[in-house]
Structures are given as C-alpha cells and as structure tokens.
mmCIF file of C-alpha atoms in Angstrom:
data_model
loop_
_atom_site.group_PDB
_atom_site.id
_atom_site.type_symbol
_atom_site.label_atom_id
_atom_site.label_comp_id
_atom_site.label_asym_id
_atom_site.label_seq_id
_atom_site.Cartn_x
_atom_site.Cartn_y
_atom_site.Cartn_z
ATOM 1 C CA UNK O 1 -63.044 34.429 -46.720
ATOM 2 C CA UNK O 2 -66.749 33.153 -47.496
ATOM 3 C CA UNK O 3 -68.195 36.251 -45.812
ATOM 4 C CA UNK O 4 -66.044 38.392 -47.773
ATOM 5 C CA UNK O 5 -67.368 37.079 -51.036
ATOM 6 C CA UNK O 6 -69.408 39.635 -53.271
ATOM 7 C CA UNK O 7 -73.207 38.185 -53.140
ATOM 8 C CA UNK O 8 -74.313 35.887 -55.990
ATOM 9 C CA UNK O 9 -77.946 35.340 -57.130
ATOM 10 C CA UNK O 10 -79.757 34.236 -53.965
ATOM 11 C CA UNK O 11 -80.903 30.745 -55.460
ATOM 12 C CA UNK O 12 -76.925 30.448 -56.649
ATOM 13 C CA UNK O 13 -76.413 31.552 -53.183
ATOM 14 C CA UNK O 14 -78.484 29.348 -51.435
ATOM 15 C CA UNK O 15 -76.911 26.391 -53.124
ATOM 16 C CA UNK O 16 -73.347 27.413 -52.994
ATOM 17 C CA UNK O 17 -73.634 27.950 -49.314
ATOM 18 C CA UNK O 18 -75.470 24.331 -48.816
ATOM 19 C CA UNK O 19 -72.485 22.753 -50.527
ATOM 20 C CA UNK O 20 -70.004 24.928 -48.226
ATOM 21 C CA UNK O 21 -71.914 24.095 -45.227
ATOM 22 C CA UNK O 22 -71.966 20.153 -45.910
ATOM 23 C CA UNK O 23 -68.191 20.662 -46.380
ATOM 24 C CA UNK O 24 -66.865 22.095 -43.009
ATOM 25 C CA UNK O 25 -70.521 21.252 -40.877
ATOM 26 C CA UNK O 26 -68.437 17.903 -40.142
ATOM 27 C CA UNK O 27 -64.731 19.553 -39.454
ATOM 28 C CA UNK O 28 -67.206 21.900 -36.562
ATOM 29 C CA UNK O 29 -68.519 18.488 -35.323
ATOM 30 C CA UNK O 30 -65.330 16.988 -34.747
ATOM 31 C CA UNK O 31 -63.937 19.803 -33.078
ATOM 32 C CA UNK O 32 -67.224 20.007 -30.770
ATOM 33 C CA UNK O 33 -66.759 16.460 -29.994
ATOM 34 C CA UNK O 34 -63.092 16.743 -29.640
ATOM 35 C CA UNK O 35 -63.726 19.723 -26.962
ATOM 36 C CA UNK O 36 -66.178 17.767 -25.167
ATOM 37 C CA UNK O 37 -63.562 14.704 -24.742
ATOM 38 C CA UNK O 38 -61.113 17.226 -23.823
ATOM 39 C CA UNK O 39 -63.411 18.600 -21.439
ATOM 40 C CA UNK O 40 -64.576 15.122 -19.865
ATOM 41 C CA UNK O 41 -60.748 13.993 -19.645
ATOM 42 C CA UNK O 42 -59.829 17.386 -17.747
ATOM 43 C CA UNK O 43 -62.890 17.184 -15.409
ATOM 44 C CA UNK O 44 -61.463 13.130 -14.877
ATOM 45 C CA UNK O 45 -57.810 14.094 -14.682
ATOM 46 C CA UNK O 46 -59.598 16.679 -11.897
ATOM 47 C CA UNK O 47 -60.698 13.867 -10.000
ATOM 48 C CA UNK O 48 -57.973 11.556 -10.001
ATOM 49 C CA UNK O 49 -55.680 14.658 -8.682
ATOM 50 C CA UNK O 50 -58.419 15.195 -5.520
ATOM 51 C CA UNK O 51 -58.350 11.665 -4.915
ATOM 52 C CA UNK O 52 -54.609 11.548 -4.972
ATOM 53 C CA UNK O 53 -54.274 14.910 -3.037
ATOM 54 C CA UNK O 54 -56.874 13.669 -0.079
ATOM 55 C CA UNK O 55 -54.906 9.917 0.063
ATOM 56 C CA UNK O 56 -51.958 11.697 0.821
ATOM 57 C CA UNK O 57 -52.775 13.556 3.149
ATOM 58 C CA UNK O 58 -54.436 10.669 5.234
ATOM 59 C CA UNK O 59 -51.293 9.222 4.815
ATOM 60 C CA UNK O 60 -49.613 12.089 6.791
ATOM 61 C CA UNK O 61 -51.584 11.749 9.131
ATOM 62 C CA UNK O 62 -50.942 8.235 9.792
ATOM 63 C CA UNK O 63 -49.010 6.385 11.630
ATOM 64 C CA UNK O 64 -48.152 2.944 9.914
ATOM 65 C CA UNK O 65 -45.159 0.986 9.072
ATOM 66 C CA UNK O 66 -43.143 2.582 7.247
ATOM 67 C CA UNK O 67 -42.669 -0.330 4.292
ATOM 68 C CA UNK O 68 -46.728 0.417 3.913
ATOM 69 C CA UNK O 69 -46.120 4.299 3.407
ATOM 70 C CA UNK O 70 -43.316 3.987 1.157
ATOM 71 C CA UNK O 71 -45.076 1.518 -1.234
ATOM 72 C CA UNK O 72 -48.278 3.596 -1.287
ATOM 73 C CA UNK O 73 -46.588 7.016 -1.663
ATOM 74 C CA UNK O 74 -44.721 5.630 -4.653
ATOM 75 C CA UNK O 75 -48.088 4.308 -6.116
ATOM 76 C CA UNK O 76 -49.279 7.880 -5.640
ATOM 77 C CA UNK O 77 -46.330 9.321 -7.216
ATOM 78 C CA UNK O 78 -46.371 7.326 -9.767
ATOM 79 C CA UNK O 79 -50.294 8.288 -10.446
ATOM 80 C CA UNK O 80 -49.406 11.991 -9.867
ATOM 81 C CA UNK O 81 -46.259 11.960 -12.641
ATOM 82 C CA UNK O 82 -48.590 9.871 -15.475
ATOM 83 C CA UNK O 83 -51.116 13.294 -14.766
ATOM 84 C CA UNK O 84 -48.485 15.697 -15.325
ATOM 85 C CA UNK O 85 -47.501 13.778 -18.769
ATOM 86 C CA UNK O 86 -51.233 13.869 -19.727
ATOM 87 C CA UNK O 87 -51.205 17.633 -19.358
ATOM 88 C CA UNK O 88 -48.104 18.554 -20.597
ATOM 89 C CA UNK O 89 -48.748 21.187 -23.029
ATOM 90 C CA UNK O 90 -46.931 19.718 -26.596
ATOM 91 C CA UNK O 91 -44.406 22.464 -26.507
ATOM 92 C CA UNK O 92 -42.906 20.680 -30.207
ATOM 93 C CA UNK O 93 -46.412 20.769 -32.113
ATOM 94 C CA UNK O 94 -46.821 24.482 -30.912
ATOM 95 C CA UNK O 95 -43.374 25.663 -32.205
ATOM 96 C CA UNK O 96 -43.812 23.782 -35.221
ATOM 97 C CA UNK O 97 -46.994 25.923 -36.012
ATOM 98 C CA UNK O 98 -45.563 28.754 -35.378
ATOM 99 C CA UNK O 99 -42.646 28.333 -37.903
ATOM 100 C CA UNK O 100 -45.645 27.655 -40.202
ATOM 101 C CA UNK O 101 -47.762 30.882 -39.713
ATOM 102 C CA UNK O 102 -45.000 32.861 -39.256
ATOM 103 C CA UNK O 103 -42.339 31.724 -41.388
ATOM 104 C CA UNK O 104 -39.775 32.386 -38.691
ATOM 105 C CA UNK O 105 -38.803 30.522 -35.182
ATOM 106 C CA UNK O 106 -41.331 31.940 -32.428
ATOM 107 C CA UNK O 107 -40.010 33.560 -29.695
ATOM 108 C CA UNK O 108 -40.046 30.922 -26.031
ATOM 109 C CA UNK O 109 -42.677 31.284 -24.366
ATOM 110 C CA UNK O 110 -43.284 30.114 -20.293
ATOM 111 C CA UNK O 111 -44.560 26.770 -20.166
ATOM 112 C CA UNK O 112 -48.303 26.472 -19.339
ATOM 113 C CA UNK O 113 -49.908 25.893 -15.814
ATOM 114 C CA UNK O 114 -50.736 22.874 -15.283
ATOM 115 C CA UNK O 115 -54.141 22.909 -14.317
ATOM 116 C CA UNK O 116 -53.323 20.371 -11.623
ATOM 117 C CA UNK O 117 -53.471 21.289 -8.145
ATOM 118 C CA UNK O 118 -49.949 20.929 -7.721
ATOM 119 C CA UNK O 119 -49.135 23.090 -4.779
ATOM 120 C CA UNK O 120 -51.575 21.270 -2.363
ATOM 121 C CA UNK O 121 -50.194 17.510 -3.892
ATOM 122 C CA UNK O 122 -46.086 18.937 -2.790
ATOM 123 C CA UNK O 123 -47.635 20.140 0.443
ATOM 124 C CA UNK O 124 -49.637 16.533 1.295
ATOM 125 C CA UNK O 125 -46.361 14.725 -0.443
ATOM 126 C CA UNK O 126 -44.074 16.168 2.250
ATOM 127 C CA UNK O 127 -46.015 15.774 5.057
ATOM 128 C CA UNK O 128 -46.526 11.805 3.889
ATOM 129 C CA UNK O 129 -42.652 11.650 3.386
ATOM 130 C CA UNK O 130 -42.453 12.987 7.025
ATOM 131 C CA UNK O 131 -44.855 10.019 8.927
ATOM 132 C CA UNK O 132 -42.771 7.544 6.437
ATOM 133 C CA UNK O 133 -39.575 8.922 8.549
ATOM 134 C CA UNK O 134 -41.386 9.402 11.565
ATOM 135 C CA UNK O 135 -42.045 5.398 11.151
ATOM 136 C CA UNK O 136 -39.197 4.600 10.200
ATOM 137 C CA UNK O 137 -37.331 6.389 13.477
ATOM 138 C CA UNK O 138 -39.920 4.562 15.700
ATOM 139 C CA UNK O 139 -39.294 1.197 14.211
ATOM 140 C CA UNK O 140 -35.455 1.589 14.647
ATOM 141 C CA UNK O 141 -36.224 2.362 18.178
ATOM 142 C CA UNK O 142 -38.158 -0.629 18.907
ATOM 143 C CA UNK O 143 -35.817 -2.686 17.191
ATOM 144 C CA UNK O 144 -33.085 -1.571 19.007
ATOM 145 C CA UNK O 145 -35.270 -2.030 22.375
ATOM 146 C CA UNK O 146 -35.823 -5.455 21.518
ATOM 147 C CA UNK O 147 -31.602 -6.043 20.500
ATOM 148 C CA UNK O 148 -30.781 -4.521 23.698
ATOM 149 C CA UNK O 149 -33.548 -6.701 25.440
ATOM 150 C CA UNK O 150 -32.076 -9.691 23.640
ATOM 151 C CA UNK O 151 -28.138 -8.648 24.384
ATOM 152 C CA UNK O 152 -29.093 -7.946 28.262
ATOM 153 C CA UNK O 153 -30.721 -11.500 28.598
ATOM 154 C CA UNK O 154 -27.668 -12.732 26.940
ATOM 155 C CA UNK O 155 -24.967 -11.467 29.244
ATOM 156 C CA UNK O 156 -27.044 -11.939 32.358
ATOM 157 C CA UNK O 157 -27.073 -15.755 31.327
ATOM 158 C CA UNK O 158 -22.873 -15.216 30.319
ATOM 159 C CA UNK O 159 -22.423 -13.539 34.101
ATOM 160 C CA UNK O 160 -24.110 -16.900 35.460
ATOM 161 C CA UNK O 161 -21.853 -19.096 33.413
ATOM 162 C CA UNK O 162 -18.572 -17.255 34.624
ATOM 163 C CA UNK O 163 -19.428 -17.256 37.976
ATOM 164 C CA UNK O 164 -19.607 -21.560 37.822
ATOM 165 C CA UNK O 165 -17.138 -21.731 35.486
ATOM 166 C CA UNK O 166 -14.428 -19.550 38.383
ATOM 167 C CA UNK O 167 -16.419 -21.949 41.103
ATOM 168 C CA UNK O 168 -18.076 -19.076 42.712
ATOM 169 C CA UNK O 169 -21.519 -20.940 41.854
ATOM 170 C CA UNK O 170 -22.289 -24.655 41.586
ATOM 171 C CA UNK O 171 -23.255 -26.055 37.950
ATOM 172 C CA UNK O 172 -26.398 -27.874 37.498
ATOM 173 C CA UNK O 173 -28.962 -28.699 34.488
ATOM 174 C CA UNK O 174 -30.742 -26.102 32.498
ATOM 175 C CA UNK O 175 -33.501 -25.958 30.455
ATOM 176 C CA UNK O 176 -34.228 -23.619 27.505
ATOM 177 C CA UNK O 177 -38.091 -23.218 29.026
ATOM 178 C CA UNK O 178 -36.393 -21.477 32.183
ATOM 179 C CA UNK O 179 -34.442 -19.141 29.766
ATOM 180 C CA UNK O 180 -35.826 -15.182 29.752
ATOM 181 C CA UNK O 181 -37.841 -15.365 26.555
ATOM 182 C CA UNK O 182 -35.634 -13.768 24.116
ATOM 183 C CA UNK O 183 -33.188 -16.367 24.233
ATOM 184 C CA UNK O 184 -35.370 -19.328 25.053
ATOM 185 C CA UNK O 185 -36.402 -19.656 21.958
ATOM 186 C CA UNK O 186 -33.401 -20.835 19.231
ATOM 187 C CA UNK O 187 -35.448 -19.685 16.225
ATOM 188 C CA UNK O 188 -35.176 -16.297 16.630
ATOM 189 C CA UNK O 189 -31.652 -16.155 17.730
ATOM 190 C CA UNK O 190 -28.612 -15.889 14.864
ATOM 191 C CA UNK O 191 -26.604 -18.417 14.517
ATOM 192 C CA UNK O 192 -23.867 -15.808 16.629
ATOM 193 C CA UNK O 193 -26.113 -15.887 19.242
ATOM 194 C CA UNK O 194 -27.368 -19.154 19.720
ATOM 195 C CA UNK O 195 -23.600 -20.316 19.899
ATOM 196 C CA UNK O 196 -22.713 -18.331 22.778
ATOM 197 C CA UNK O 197 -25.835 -18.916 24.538
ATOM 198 C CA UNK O 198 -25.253 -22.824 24.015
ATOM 199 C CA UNK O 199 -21.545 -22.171 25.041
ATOM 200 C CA UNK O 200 -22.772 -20.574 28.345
ATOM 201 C CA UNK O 201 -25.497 -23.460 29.143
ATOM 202 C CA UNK O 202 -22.762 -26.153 28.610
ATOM 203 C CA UNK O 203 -20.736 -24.274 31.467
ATOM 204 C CA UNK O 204 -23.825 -23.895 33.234
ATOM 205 C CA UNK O 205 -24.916 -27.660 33.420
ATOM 206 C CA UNK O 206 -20.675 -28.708 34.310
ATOM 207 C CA UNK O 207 -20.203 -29.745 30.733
ATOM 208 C CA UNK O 208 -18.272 -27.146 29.027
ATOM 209 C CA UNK O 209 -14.352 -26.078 28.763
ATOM 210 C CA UNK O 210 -14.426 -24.449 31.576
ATOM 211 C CA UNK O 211 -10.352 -23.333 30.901
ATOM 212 C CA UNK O 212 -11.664 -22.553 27.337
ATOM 213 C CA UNK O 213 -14.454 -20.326 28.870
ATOM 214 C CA UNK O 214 -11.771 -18.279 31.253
ATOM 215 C CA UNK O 215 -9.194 -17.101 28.351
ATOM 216 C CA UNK O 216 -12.785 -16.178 25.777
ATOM 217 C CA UNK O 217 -14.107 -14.048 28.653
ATOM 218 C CA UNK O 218 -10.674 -12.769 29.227
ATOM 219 C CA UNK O 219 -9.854 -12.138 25.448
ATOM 220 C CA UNK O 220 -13.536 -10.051 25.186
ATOM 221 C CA UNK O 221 -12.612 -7.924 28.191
ATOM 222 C CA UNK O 222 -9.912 -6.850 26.462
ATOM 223 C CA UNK O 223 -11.931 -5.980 23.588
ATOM 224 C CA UNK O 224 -14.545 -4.342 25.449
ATOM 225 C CA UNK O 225 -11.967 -2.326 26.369
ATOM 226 C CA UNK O 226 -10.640 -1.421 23.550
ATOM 227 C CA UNK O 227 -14.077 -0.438 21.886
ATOM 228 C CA UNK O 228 -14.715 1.963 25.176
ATOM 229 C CA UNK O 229 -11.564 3.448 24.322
ATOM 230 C CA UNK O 230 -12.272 3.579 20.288
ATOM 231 C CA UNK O 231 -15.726 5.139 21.178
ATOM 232 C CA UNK O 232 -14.365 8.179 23.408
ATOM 233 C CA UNK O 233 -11.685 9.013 20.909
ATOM 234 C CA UNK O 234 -15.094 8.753 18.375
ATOM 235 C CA UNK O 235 -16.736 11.126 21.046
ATOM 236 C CA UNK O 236 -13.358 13.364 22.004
ATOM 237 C CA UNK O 237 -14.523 12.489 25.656
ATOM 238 C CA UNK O 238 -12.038 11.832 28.229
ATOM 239 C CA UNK O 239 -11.001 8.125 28.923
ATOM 240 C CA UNK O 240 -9.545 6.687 32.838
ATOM 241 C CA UNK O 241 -6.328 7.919 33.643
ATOM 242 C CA UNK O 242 -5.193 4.288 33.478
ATOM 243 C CA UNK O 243 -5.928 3.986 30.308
ATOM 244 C CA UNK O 244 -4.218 6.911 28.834
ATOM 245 C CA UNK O 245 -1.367 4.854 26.919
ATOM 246 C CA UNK O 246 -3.703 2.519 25.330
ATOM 247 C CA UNK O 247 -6.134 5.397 24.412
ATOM 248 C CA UNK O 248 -2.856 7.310 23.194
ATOM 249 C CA UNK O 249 -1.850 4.086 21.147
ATOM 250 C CA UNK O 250 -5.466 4.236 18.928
ATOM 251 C CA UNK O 251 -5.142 7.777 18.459
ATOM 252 C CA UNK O 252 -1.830 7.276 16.960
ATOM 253 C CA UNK O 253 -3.318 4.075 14.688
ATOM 254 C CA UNK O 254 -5.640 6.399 13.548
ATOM 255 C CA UNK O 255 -3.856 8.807 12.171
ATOM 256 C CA UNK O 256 -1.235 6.713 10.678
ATOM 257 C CA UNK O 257 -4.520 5.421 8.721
ATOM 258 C CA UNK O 258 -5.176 9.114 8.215
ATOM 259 C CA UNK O 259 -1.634 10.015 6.938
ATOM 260 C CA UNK O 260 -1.792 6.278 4.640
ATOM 261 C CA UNK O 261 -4.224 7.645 2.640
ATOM 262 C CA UNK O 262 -7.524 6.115 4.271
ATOM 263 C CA UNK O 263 -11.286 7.747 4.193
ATOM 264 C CA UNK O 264 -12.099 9.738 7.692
ATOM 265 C CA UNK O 265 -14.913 8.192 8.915
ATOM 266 C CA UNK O 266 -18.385 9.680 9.796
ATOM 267 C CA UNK O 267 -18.804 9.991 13.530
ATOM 268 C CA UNK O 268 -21.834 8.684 13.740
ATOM 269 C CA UNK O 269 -21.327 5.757 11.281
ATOM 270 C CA UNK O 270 -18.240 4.999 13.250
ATOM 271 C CA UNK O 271 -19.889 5.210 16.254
ATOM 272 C CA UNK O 272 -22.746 2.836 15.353
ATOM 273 C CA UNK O 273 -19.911 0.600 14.368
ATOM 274 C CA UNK O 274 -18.353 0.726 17.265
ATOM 275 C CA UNK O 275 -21.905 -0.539 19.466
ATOM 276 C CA UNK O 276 -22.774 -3.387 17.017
ATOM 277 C CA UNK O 277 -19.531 -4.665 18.221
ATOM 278 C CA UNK O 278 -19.933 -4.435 21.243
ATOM 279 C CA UNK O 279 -23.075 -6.302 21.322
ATOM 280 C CA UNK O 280 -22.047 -8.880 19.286
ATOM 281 C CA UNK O 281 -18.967 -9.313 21.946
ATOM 282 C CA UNK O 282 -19.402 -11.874 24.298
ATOM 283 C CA UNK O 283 -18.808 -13.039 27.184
ATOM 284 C CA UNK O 284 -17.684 -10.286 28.758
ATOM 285 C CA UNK O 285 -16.457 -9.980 32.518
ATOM 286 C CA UNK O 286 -19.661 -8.807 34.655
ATOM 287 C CA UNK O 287 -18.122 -5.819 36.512
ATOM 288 C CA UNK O 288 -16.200 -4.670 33.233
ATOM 289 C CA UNK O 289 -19.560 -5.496 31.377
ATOM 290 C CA UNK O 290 -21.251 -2.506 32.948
ATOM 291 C CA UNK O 291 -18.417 -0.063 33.135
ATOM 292 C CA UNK O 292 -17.559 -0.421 29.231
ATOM 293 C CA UNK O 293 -21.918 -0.258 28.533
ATOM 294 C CA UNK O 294 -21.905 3.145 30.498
ATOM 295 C CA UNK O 295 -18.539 4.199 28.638
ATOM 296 C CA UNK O 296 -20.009 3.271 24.944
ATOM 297 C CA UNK O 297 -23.194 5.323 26.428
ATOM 298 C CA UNK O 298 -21.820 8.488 27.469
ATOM 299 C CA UNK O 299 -20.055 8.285 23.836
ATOM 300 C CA UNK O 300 -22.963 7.576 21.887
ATOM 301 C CA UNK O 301 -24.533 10.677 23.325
ATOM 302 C CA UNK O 302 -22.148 12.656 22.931
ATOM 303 C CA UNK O 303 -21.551 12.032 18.972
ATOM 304 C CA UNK O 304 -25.557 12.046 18.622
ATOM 305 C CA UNK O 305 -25.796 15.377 20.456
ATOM 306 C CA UNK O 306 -27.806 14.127 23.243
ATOM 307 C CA UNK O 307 -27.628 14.494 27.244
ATOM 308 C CA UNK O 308 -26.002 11.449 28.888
#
C-alpha cells in the first residue's frame, strides 16, 4: 500500500518513510529471528530423528534380552512421537485464518509432510520389534531347556525312590551335595518342587511312608494317563487301543462342556496347559513316565505344526 502512494515532496518523503521504516524495521526483525529459530529447531529436530533412526536400527541388529529391547524401543518411541507433535502442522490456527481472509470455511486440505524421515524410522522400528521377538522366542527356549533339565533330574531321583520304596533297591543316606545340580540346591526350587524332592529323599534314606509313597505314585499314573489321553484328543491323534473307552469318556466331557455353554479352548493354549501339568505331576511310575512324555510329545507337535 506504501508503494502505491502518489510521491510527496522528497524531504516530506524522506521523513515519512523514516517514520514507516522505524515502525515495521522491528516486525521484519522478529520474523528474521523467528525464521532462524525455526530453522535451528528443524535442523535439531533433524538430528534427533538420525540419531533415533541409526539406534534403532542397531537395535535390530542385536541380539539382547528382550526386557533391554523393549524398554529402549519404547524410549525411542516415545522420542519419535514428542517429534511428530513438534511438527505437527497447527491445522486449527490455519483454518482459523482462512475464515478470516476469506470470510468463508476453507476447503480441507491434505495434512503436511512431516519433514521427518518417517519411512526409514517404521522400517528400523519393525526390524527392532522383530530381534525383541526373536529374544523373546530364544529365552522361552532356554527356559524351557532348563524346566525340562530341572523336571528330568526330578523324576530320575522319583524312579530311585520307587524302586526302594517296592524293595527292588536298598535305602541308605543321601546328601543334597550328591543331588544333579538343579535340584541340589533348595533355593532355586518352588516350594512344589522342593516337597517332592524332600518326599523322595525321605524314601530314599528308609524314612518315609513308604505305603504313602505307593498309592501317590499310583494316583499320578493315573493322571499321567489321563493328560496323554487329554493331549491326543487336543492333537486329534490316535490314542492305544486299550485306552479307547477312557479316551471316548473325555471326548464326551468335552462336549457336554461344549453343549453347557463353556468357551472352546485354543489348541495351543490347551495344549501348553496340558504339559505344565504334566511336569508339575509327580511321582510318576518309571516305565509309564516315558511312554506318557513321548505321548504328550507327539501331541505337542502335532498342535504346533511340527515333525515328531
């Protein structure tokens, strides 16, 4: 509007324009300085997004525990989303604006990129959520190694015990020391545990119920039984011809559950059931021991797809 002013005397001019220019020269320097922040905090926010980026993808390419990965990813996340809310265009301030210049409600308009490298963070964020479940596979599989460790030690020392408490072996004292070393040691049993090993080293050393110890083992047959059974109708695998009555018994339980209204449940969730109870069972009768652990195998494999 200035520059479209008719021209005054040049002295008038000269002054006019001096009072103009000390009048907006400090609006321009405000907006210069507020560009420059602007600038700095883009070229920061830059930065921080590389760093973030390159952390996660050294964190696909690692493999730690799994607790470690999921706190720093969600630190990273977290860094990532407060980004994305600094650069989030102000989608309210713009349409108010508009209703202001235009006297009528602007049409929508696509949000702005974000000048974020976004594409690269998704692509380093999924292959960091991919080592946290490649860790977390690998420590399920070492913890089971180490339960089954623990459960074989535990019905090897059971198969002693039955074998003095039927008088097929003479009892004798024990000591904890001479125990395989995931049941020596008390403090890293469960209190489940460390009563049946103590109930199997008091038949071992000629102190225990030895009557009492005959009807348990007899009692957890019969469970281990069952739960082979339970486990191939899990599986739909075929069960000994001997025990096609009991077998036909649970199917028939089951779907009277069924027909009462009750949940179907998940194969694999049932079938995970089904082996944490049968290594919490104990003692079991040797011969039956193994049979019923091959029985619950074949099962397993067959619900988790894999080859016996």
């Amino acid at each position: 509007e200035w520059s479209r002013l008719p021209r005054a005397h040049p002295e008038v001019e000269r002054t006019l324009r001096g009072e103009f220019d000390a009048l907006v020269g400090p609006w321009f320097e405000r907006e210069r300085a507020g560009r420059a922040k602007a600038a700095a905090a883009h070229e920061a926010a830059l930065t921080e997004a590389e760093a973030i980026v390159v952390e996660l993808e050294s964190l696909g390419q690692t493999d730690g525990g799994s607790a470690d990965l999921e706190h720093r990813i969600h630190a990273l996340r977290r860094r990532w989303q407060a980004l994305e809310d600094a650069h989030r265009p102000p989608r309210a301030a713009s349409a108010e604006r508009g209703r202001r210049d235009h006297d009528e409600r602007p049409a929508p308009r696509g949000e702005r990129p974000s000048p974020l490298p976004t594409r690269r963070f998704d692509a380093a964020l999924g292959k960091a959520e991919a080592a946290r479940r490649t860790a977390l596979a690998r420590e399920a599989a070492e913890a089971r190694t180490r339960r089954l460790a623990l459960i074989e030690a535990m019905r090897a020392i059971e198969a002693e015990a039955d074998r003095v408490a039927r008088g097929l072996a003479p009892p004798g004292p024990r000591s904890t020391i001479d125990l395989p070393a995931p049941i020596g040691d008390a403090s890293a049993l469960s209190p489940m545990l460390l009563a049946r090993r103590d109930a199997a080293l008091a038949v071992l050393e000629g102190h225990g119920d030895v009557g009492a110890w005959i009807e348990r083992v007899e009692a957890a047959t019969r469970q281990a039984i069952e739960l082979a059974l339970r486990a191939e109708c899990c599986a739909g695998v075929e069960s000994p011809a001997a025990e096609i009555a009991a077998r036909r018994r649970i199917q028939v339980a089951r779907l009277e559950d069924r027909l009462r209204g009750g949940a179907a449940l998940d194969p694999q969730a049932e079938m995970r059931a089904i082996e944490d109870a049968w290594h919490a069972l104990g003692p079991v009768d040797t011969s039956t021991a193994r049979t019923v652990e091959a029985r619950i195998s074949r099962a397993a494999a067959a619900v988790h797809g894999q080859t016996a």
